[in-house]
Amino acid sequence: MALYITQECINCDVCEPQCPNEAIYMGEEIYEINPAKCTECVGHFEEPQCQVVCPVECIEIHPDWRESREQLLERYEELTSTRKPA
């Protein structure tokens, strides 16, 4: 499952640099998470680092983007692959 940032975001800037997949970016009003890049830190850490550092706990599981741990690990492998396509 990808994560998303709720309207409670205070734009404190602590989550963006913690994301190993560079999935977090500044949206029009608050920070947002690109679900196509979010792996909930699977493959990098035991828990999502953005949730760990968020002072207002405004990062939740995206209700419309449900994925298994295996799918998240597959995305991690795709995002971190250094192999070039044949």
Backbone as ProteinMPNN parsed JSONL, in Angstrom:
{"seq_chain_A": "MALYITQECINCDVCEPQCPNEAIYMGEEIYEINPAKCTECVGHFEEPQCQVVCPVECIEIHPDWRESREQLLERYEELTSTRKPA", "coords_chain_A": {"N_chain_A": [[0.832, -1.173, 0.0], [0.547, 2.159, -0.781], [1.513, 5.26, 0.718], [-0.062, 8.306, 1.891], [-0.306, 11.863, 2.302], [-2.092, 13.706, 4.602], [-4.449, 16.493, 4.912], [-3.681, 17.673, 7.263], [-1.041, 18.24, 7.216], [1.767, 20.244, 7.963], [3.7, 21.338, 6.44], [6.42, 21.06, 7.223], [8.758, 20.127, 6.182], [10.293, 17.861, 6.923], [9.807, 15.241, 6.093], [10.308, 14.852, 3.333], [13.216, 14.706, 2.704], [13.748, 12.289, 3.942], [12.732, 10.204, 2.483], [13.646, 7.361, 0.785], [13.072, 6.752, -1.827], [12.509, 9.008, -3.178], [9.844, 9.799, -3.38], [8.288, 11.711, -2.219], [7.089, 14.981, -2.552], [6.712, 18.569, -2.953], [3.48, 19.642, -3.175], [0.707, 21.544, -4.505], [-0.342, 22.784, -2.209], [0.375, 21.319, 0.085], [2.794, 18.805, 1.131], [3.112, 15.919, -0.95], [2.722, 12.458, -1.898], [4.03, 10.395, -4.335], [2.394, 7.682, -5.414], [3.324, 5.735, -7.145], [5.984, 5.574, -6.681], [6.253, 5.076, -4.017], [7.181, 2.778, -1.563], [6.631, 2.243, 0.995], [8.937, 2.189, 2.369], [9.799, -0.414, 2.231], [12.344, -2.732, 1.734], [14.254, -0.873, 2.225], [14.038, 0.105, 4.918], [12.681, -0.92, 8.142], [10.302, 0.32, 8.793], [8.111, 2.907, 7.512], [9.919, 5.751, 6.878], [9.084, 8.4, 6.623], [6.771, 8.493, 8.157], [7.87, 8.017, 10.639], [9.338, 10.361, 11.214], [7.463, 12.409, 11.03], [5.991, 15.108, 12.647], [3.31, 15.642, 13.149], [1.865, 13.425, 12.586], [0.561, 12.903, 10.079], [0.66, 11.206, 7.93], [-0.631, 8.618, 6.204], [-1.942, 5.321, 5.361], [-2.682, 4.899, 1.998], [-5.969, 4.873, 0.944], [-6.895, 4.061, -1.558], [-4.898, 2.716, -2.836], [-3.884, -0.125, -2.648], [-1.557, -2.593, -1.823], [0.428, -5.558, -1.679], [3.063, -6.713, 0.528], [4.886, -8.064, -1.036], [4.442, -6.933, -3.569], [5.274, -4.336, -3.015], [7.97, -4.806, -2.467], [8.779, -5.702, -4.967], [8.457, -3.329, -6.424], [10.373, -1.773, -5.11], [12.68, -3.157, -5.93], [12.573, -2.638, -8.684], [12.822, 0.164, -8.675], [15.35, 0.518, -7.591], [17.073, -0.838, -9.166], [20.063, -1.287, -10.908], [20.551, -2.304, -13.26], [20.666, -2.146, -16.782], [18.15, -2.012, -19.309], [17.859, -4.714, -21.685]], "CA_chain_A": [[0.0, 0.0, 0.0], [1.271, 3.425, -0.78], [1.115, 6.198, 1.76], [-0.426, 9.639, 1.426], [-0.214, 12.902, 3.324], [-3.409, 14.315, 4.797], [-4.515, 17.961, 4.982], [-3.095, 18.131, 8.518], [0.371, 18.529, 6.955], [2.168, 21.616, 8.303], [4.815, 21.703, 5.549], [7.629, 21.227, 8.042], [9.891, 19.717, 5.35], [11.137, 16.783, 7.445], [9.561, 13.948, 5.448], [10.855, 14.754, 1.974], [14.578, 14.162, 2.607], [13.825, 10.953, 4.527], [12.208, 9.204, 1.549], [14.724, 6.796, -0.022], [12.636, 6.597, -3.213], [12.191, 10.344, -3.689], [8.421, 9.784, -3.711], [7.629, 12.858, -1.583], [7.363, 16.25, -3.227], [5.822, 19.656, -2.561], [2.329, 19.812, -4.051], [0.229, 22.919, -4.582], [-0.529, 23.343, -0.869], [1.087, 20.511, 1.076], [3.603, 17.737, 0.545], [2.362, 14.806, -1.496], [3.501, 11.245, -2.143], [3.763, 9.726, -5.609], [2.2, 6.274, -5.063], [4.088, 4.869, -8.05], [7.35, 5.488, -6.159], [6.222, 4.746, -2.587], [7.254, 1.364, -1.192], [6.526, 2.232, 2.46], [10.322, 1.929, 2.759], [10.126, -1.834, 2.098], [13.618, -2.881, 1.044], [15.197, 0.099, 2.786], [13.905, 0.193, 6.373], [11.625, -1.736, 8.73], [9.064, 1.099, 8.834], [8.181, 4.103, 6.666], [10.674, 6.81, 7.557], [8.31, 9.643, 6.656], [5.885, 8.394, 9.316], [8.702, 8.08, 11.838], [9.771, 11.734, 11.494], [6.357, 13.37, 10.934], [5.619, 15.572, 13.979], [1.853, 15.753, 13.322], [1.291, 12.13, 12.237], [-0.41, 13.118, 8.996], [0.96, 10.313, 6.81], [-1.462, 7.435, 6.404], [-2.028, 4.378, 4.246], [-3.562, 5.396, 0.939], [-7.107, 3.956, 0.873], [-7.154, 3.633, -2.927], [-3.673, 2.159, -3.425], [-3.607, -1.302, -1.827], [-0.546, -3.486, -2.385], [1.026, -6.493, -0.727], [4.484, -6.507, 0.798], [5.601, -8.584, -2.197], [4.352, -5.913, -4.612], [6.128, -3.221, -2.611], [9.351, -5.249, -2.646], [9.007, -5.706, -6.409], [8.654, -1.935, -6.824], [11.688, -1.4, -4.573], [13.7, -3.72, -6.817], [12.519, -1.89, -9.941], [13.319, 1.525, -8.461], [16.764, 0.532, -7.196], [17.836, -1.646, -10.108], [21.11, -0.589, -11.649], [20.685, -2.981, -14.554], [20.101, -1.451, -17.945], [17.343, -2.948, -20.114], [18.557, -5.331, -22.825]], "C_chain_A": [[0.88, 1.24, 0.0], [0.752, 4.277, 0.37], [0.643, 7.488, 1.119], [-0.382, 10.599, 2.602], [-1.56, 13.614, 3.4], [-3.299, 15.844, 4.88], [-3.953, 18.523, 6.288], [-1.612, 18.486, 8.385], [0.666, 20.004, 7.254], [3.356, 22.091, 7.472], [6.113, 21.944, 6.305], [8.9, 20.787, 7.321], [10.725, 18.561, 5.893], [10.949, 15.457, 6.723], [10.275, 13.796, 4.111], [12.271, 14.185, 1.932], [14.725, 12.75, 3.184], [13.412, 9.846, 3.555], [13.327, 8.654, 0.66], [14.361, 6.654, -1.501], [12.311, 7.927, -3.887], [10.734, 10.428, -4.146], [7.685, 11.005, -3.164], [8.062, 14.144, -2.272], [6.378, 17.309, -2.738], [4.725, 19.791, -3.6], [1.918, 21.276, -4.077], [0.104, 23.561, -3.209], [0.266, 22.628, 0.2], [1.973, 19.503, 0.35], [2.696, 16.606, 0.093], [3.307, 13.636, -1.724], [3.068, 10.639, -3.467], [3.608, 8.236, -5.307], [2.962, 5.309, -5.957], [5.542, 4.723, -7.597], [7.393, 5.049, -4.696], [6.235, 3.246, -2.376], [7.068, 1.192, 0.311], [7.88, 1.87, 3.07], [10.687, 0.443, 2.769], [11.392, -1.94, 1.246], [14.688, -1.942, 1.579], [15.219, 0.047, 4.318], [12.756, -0.695, 6.847], [10.277, -1.018, 8.777], [9.216, 2.351, 7.986], [8.825, 5.274, 7.418], [9.925, 8.136, 7.61], [7.365, 9.637, 7.854], [6.674, 8.539, 10.61], [9.018, 9.534, 12.201], [8.639, 12.757, 11.509], [5.892, 13.809, 12.328], [4.104, 15.66, 14.216], [1.117, 14.471, 12.922], [0.213, 12.238, 11.167], [-0.151, 12.237, 7.783], [0.287, 8.969, 7.088], [-1.394, 6.513, 5.198], [-3.062, 4.895, 3.262], [-4.728, 4.419, 0.767], [-7.372, 3.398, -0.529], [-5.962, 2.942, -3.584], [-3.213, 0.989, -2.55], [-2.633, -2.239, -2.542], [-0.008, -4.388, -1.288], [2.49, -6.123, -0.499], [5.317, -6.982, -0.389], [5.579, -7.579, -3.348], [5.246, -4.718, -4.286], [7.604, -3.576, -2.795], [9.713, -5.289, -4.129], [9.249, -4.279, -6.915], [10.011, -1.429, -6.339], [12.793, -1.9, -5.511], [13.729, -3.002, -8.161], [13.139, -0.5, -9.785], [14.812, 1.578, -8.169], [17.65, -0.252, -8.139], [18.859, -0.787, -10.835], [21.331, -1.239, -13.002], [20.042, -2.139, -15.641], [19.284, -2.455, -18.752], [18.131, -3.461, -21.309], [18.089, -4.774, -24.138]], "O_chain_A": [[1.863, 1.312, 0.738], [-0.323, 4.026, 0.914], [0.913, 7.741, -0.055], [-0.418, 10.182, 3.76], [-2.096, 14.066, 2.388], [-2.203, 16.403, 4.914], [-3.767, 19.734, 6.403], [-1.002, 18.977, 9.334], [-0.085, 20.893, 6.853], [3.95, 23.128, 7.769], [6.818, 22.921, 6.051], [10.003, 21.048, 7.801], [11.799, 18.302, 5.35], [11.853, 14.621, 6.741], [10.79, 12.722, 3.798], [12.51, 13.244, 1.174], [15.732, 12.088, 2.934], [13.713, 8.676, 3.788], [13.9, 9.399, -0.136], [15.242, 6.457, -2.338], [11.885, 7.955, -5.042], [10.427, 11.046, -5.165], [6.573, 11.301, -3.602], [9.245, 14.361, -2.537], [5.334, 16.98, -2.175], [5.005, 20.029, -4.775], [2.703, 22.15, -3.71], [0.405, 24.743, -3.047], [0.778, 23.261, 1.124], [1.915, 19.365, -0.871], [1.642, 16.366, 0.682], [4.527, 13.797, -1.743], [1.882, 10.4, -3.692], [4.595, 7.58, -4.975], [3.218, 4.173, -5.558], [6.254, 3.842, -8.079], [8.456, 4.69, -4.19], [5.41, 2.523, -2.935], [7.321, 0.112, 0.846], [7.946, 1.308, 4.163], [11.755, 0.072, 3.256], [11.499, -1.324, 0.185], [15.882, -2.185, 1.407], [16.282, -0.044, 4.931], [11.954, -1.164, 6.039], [9.229, -1.664, 8.797], [10.335, 2.811, 7.761], [8.329, 5.717, 8.454], [10.112, 8.913, 8.546], [7.178, 10.67, 8.497], [6.184, 9.128, 11.573], [8.97, 9.898, 13.376], [8.846, 13.881, 11.966], [5.444, 12.973, 13.113], [3.666, 15.743, 15.363], [-0.113, 14.436, 12.919], [-0.898, 11.733, 11.328], [-0.694, 12.498, 6.709], [0.594, 8.286, 8.066], [-0.858, 6.875, 4.15], [-4.169, 5.278, 3.641], [-4.499, 3.246, 0.472], [-8.017, 2.357, -0.661], [-6.015, 2.616, -4.77], [-2.25, 1.12, -1.796], [-2.842, -2.625, -3.692], [0.006, -4.019, -0.113], [3.071, -5.328, -1.237], [6.337, -6.376, -0.715], [6.588, -7.395, -4.028], [5.894, -4.158, -5.17], [8.395, -2.74, -3.231], [10.835, -4.947, -4.502], [10.139, -4.049, -7.734], [10.717, -0.737, -7.073], [13.72, -1.161, -5.841], [14.805, -2.781, -8.718], [13.887, -0.043, -10.649], [15.468, 2.575, -8.469], [18.861, -0.323, -7.933], [18.547, 0.303, -11.315], [22.17, -0.804, -13.791], [19.007, -1.505, -15.433], [19.673, -3.617, -18.872], [18.959, -2.749, -21.877], [18.574, -5.185, -25.192]]}, "name": "protein", "num_of_chains": 1, "seq": "MALYITQECINCDVCEPQCPNEAIYMGEEIYEINPAKCTECVGHFEEPQCQVVCPVECIEIHPDWRESREQLLERYEELTSTRKPA"}
